[in-house]
PDB file of C-alpha atoms in Angstrom:
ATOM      1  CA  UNK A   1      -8.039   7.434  -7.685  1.00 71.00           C
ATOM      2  CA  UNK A   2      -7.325   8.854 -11.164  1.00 67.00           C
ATOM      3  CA  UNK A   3      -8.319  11.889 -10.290  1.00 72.00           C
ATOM      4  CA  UNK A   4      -6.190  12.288  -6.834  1.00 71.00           C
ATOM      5  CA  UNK A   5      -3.195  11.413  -8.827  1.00 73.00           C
ATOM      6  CA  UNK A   6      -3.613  14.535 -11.395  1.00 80.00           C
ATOM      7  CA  UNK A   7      -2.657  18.119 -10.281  1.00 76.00           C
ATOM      8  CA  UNK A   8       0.080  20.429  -9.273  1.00 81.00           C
ATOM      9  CA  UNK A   9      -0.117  19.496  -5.088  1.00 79.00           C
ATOM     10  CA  UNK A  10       0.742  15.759  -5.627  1.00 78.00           C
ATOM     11  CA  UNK A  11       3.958  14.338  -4.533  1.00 77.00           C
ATOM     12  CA  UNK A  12       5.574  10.878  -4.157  1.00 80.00           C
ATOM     13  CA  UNK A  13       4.228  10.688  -0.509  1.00 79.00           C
ATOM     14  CA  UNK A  14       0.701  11.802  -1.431  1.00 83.00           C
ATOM     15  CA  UNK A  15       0.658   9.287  -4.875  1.00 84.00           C
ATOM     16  CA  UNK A  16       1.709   6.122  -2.387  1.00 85.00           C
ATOM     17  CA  UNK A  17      -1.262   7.240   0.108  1.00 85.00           C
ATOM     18  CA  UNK A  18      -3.722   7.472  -2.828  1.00 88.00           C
ATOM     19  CA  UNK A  19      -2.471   3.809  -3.946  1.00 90.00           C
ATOM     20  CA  UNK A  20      -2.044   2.398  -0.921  1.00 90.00           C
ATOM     21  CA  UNK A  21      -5.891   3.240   0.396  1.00 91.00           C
ATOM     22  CA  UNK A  22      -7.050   2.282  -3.440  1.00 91.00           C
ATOM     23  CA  UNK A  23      -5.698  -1.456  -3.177  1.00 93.00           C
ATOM     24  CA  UNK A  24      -6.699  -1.685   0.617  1.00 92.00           C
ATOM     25  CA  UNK A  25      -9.947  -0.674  -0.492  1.00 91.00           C
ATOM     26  CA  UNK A  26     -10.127  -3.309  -3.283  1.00 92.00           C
ATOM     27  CA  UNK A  27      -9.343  -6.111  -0.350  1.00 92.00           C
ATOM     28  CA  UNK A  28     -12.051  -4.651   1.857  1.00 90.00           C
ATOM     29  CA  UNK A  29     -14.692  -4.933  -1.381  1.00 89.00           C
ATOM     30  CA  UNK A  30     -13.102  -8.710  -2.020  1.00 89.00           C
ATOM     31  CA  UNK A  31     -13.531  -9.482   1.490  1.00 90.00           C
ATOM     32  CA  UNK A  32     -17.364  -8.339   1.351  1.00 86.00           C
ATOM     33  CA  UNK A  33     -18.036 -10.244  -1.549  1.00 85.00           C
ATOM     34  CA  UNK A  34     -16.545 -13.305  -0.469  1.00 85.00           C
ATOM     35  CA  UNK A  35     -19.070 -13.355   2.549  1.00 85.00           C
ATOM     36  CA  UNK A  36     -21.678 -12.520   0.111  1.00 82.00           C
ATOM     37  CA  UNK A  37     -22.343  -8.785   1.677  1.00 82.00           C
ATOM     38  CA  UNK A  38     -23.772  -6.640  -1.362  1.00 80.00           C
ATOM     39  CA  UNK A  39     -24.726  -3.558   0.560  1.00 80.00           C
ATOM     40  CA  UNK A  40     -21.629  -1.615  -1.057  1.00 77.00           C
ATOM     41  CA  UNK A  41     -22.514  -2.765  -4.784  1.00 77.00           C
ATOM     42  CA  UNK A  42     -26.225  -2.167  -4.607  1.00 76.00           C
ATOM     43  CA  UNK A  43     -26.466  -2.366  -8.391  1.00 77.00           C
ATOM     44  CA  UNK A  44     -24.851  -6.197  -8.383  1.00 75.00           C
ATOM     45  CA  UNK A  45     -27.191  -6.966  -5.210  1.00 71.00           C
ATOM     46  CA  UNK A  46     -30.250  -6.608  -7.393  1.00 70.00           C
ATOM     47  CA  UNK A  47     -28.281  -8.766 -10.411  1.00 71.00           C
ATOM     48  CA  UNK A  48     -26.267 -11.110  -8.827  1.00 69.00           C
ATOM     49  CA  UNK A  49     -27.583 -14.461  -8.951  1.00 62.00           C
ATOM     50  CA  UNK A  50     -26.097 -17.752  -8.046  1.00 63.00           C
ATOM     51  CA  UNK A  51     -22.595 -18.081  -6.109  1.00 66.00           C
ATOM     52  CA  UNK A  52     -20.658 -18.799  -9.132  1.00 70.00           C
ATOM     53  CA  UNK A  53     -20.971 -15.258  -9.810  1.00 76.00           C
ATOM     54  CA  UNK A  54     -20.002 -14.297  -6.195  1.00 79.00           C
ATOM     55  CA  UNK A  55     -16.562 -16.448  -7.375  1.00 84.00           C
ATOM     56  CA  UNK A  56     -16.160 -14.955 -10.271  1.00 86.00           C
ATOM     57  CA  UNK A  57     -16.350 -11.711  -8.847  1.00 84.00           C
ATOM     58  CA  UNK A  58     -14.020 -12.324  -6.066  1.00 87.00           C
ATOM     59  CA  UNK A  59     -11.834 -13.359  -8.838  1.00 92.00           C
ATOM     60  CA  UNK A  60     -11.929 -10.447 -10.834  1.00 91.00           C
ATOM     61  CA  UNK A  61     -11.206  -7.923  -7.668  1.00 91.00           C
ATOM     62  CA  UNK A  62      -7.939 -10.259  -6.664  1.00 94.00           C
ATOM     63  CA  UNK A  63      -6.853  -9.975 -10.056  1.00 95.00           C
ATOM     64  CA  UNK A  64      -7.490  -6.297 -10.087  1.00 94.00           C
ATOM     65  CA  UNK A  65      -5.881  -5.816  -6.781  1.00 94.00           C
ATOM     66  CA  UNK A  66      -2.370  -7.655  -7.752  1.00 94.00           C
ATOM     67  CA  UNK A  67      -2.463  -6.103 -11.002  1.00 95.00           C
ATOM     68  CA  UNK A  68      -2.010  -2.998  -9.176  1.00 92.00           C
ATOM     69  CA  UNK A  69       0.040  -4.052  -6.853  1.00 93.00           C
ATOM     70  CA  UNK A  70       2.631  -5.250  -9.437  1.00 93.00           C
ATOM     71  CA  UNK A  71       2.383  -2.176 -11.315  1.00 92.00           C
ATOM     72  CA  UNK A  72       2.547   0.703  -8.740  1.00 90.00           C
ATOM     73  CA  UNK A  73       5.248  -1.785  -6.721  1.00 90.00           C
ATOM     74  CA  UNK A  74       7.996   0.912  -6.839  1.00 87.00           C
ATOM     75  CA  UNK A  75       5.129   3.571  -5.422  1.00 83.00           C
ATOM     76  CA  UNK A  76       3.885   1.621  -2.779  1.00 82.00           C
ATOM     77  CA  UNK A  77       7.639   0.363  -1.587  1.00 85.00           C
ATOM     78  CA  UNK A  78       8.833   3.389  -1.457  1.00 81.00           C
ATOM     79  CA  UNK A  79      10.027   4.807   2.224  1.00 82.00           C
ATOM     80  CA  UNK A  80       8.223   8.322   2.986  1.00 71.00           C
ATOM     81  CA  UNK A  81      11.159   9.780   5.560  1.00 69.00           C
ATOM     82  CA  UNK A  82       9.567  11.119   8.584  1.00 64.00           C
ATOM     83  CA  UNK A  83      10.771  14.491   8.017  1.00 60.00           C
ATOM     84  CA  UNK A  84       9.259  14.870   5.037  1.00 62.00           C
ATOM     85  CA  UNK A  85       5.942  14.283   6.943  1.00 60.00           C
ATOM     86  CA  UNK A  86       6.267  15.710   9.643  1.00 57.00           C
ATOM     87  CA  UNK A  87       7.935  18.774   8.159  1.00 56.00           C
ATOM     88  CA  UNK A  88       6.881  21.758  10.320  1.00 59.00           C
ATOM     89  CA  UNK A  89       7.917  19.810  13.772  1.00 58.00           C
ATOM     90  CA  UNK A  90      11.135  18.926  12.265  1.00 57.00           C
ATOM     91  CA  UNK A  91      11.814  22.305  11.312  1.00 63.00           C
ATOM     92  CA  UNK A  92      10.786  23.271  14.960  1.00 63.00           C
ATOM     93  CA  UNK A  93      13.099  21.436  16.415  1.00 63.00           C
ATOM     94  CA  UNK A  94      16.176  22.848  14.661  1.00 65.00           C
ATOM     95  CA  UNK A  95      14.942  26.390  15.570  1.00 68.00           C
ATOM     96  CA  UNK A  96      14.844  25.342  19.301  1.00 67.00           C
ATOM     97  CA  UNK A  97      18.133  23.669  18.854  1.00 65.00           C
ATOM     98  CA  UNK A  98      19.672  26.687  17.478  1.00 65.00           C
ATOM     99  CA  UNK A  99      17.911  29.177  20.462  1.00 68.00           C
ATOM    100  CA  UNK A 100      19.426  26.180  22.690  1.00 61.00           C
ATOM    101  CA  UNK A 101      22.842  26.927  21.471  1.00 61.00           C
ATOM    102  CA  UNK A 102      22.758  30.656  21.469  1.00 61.00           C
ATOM    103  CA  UNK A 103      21.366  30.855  25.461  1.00 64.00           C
ATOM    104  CA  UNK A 104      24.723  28.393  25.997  1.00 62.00           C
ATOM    105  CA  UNK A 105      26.895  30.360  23.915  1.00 62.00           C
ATOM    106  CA  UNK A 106      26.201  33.879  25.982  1.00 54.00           C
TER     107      UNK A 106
END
């Protein structure tokens, strides 16, 4: 994620999809672990021992996840107009407005 964030192509709409996927991935990873499916984290399957530390990890990627969710809150809430993704059919549009208005206008 760091590294998505640096650079002269990112913008706001860019920075909120690089978030966004970063804390959905951290509930994905909190959801495996809490059903005790390792095959993501095949370093902690061959340390993991007892389900105390199942908990405890759970525990640390919840507080991880809200952590970032309180801190990039302004990112993530933030409403991408459609225009500004969908720039180039937008843009279309008012060229075939305009042709539209010169075929009425002769």
């Amino acid at each position: 994620m760091n590294l998505q964030l640096q650079g002269k192509n990112i913008n706001l709409a860019k920075a909120k999809g690089v978030v966004g996927a970063f804390i959905d991935k951290l509930s994905i990873f909190e959801e495996n672990m809490q059903r005790k499916d390792l095959t993501k984290f095949l370093n902690l399957k061959s340390s993991c021992g007892g389900s105390e530390d199942f908990q405890t990890y759970c525990l640390y990627l919840q507080t991880l996840k809200e952590d970032l969710q309180s801190r990039f809150q302004d990112l993530t809430s933030l409403k991408v107009p459609t225009w500004f993704i969908n720039s180039f059919i937008t843009t279309y549009l008012v060229e075939e407005g305009f042709s539209f208005v010169c075929i009425l206008k002769n």
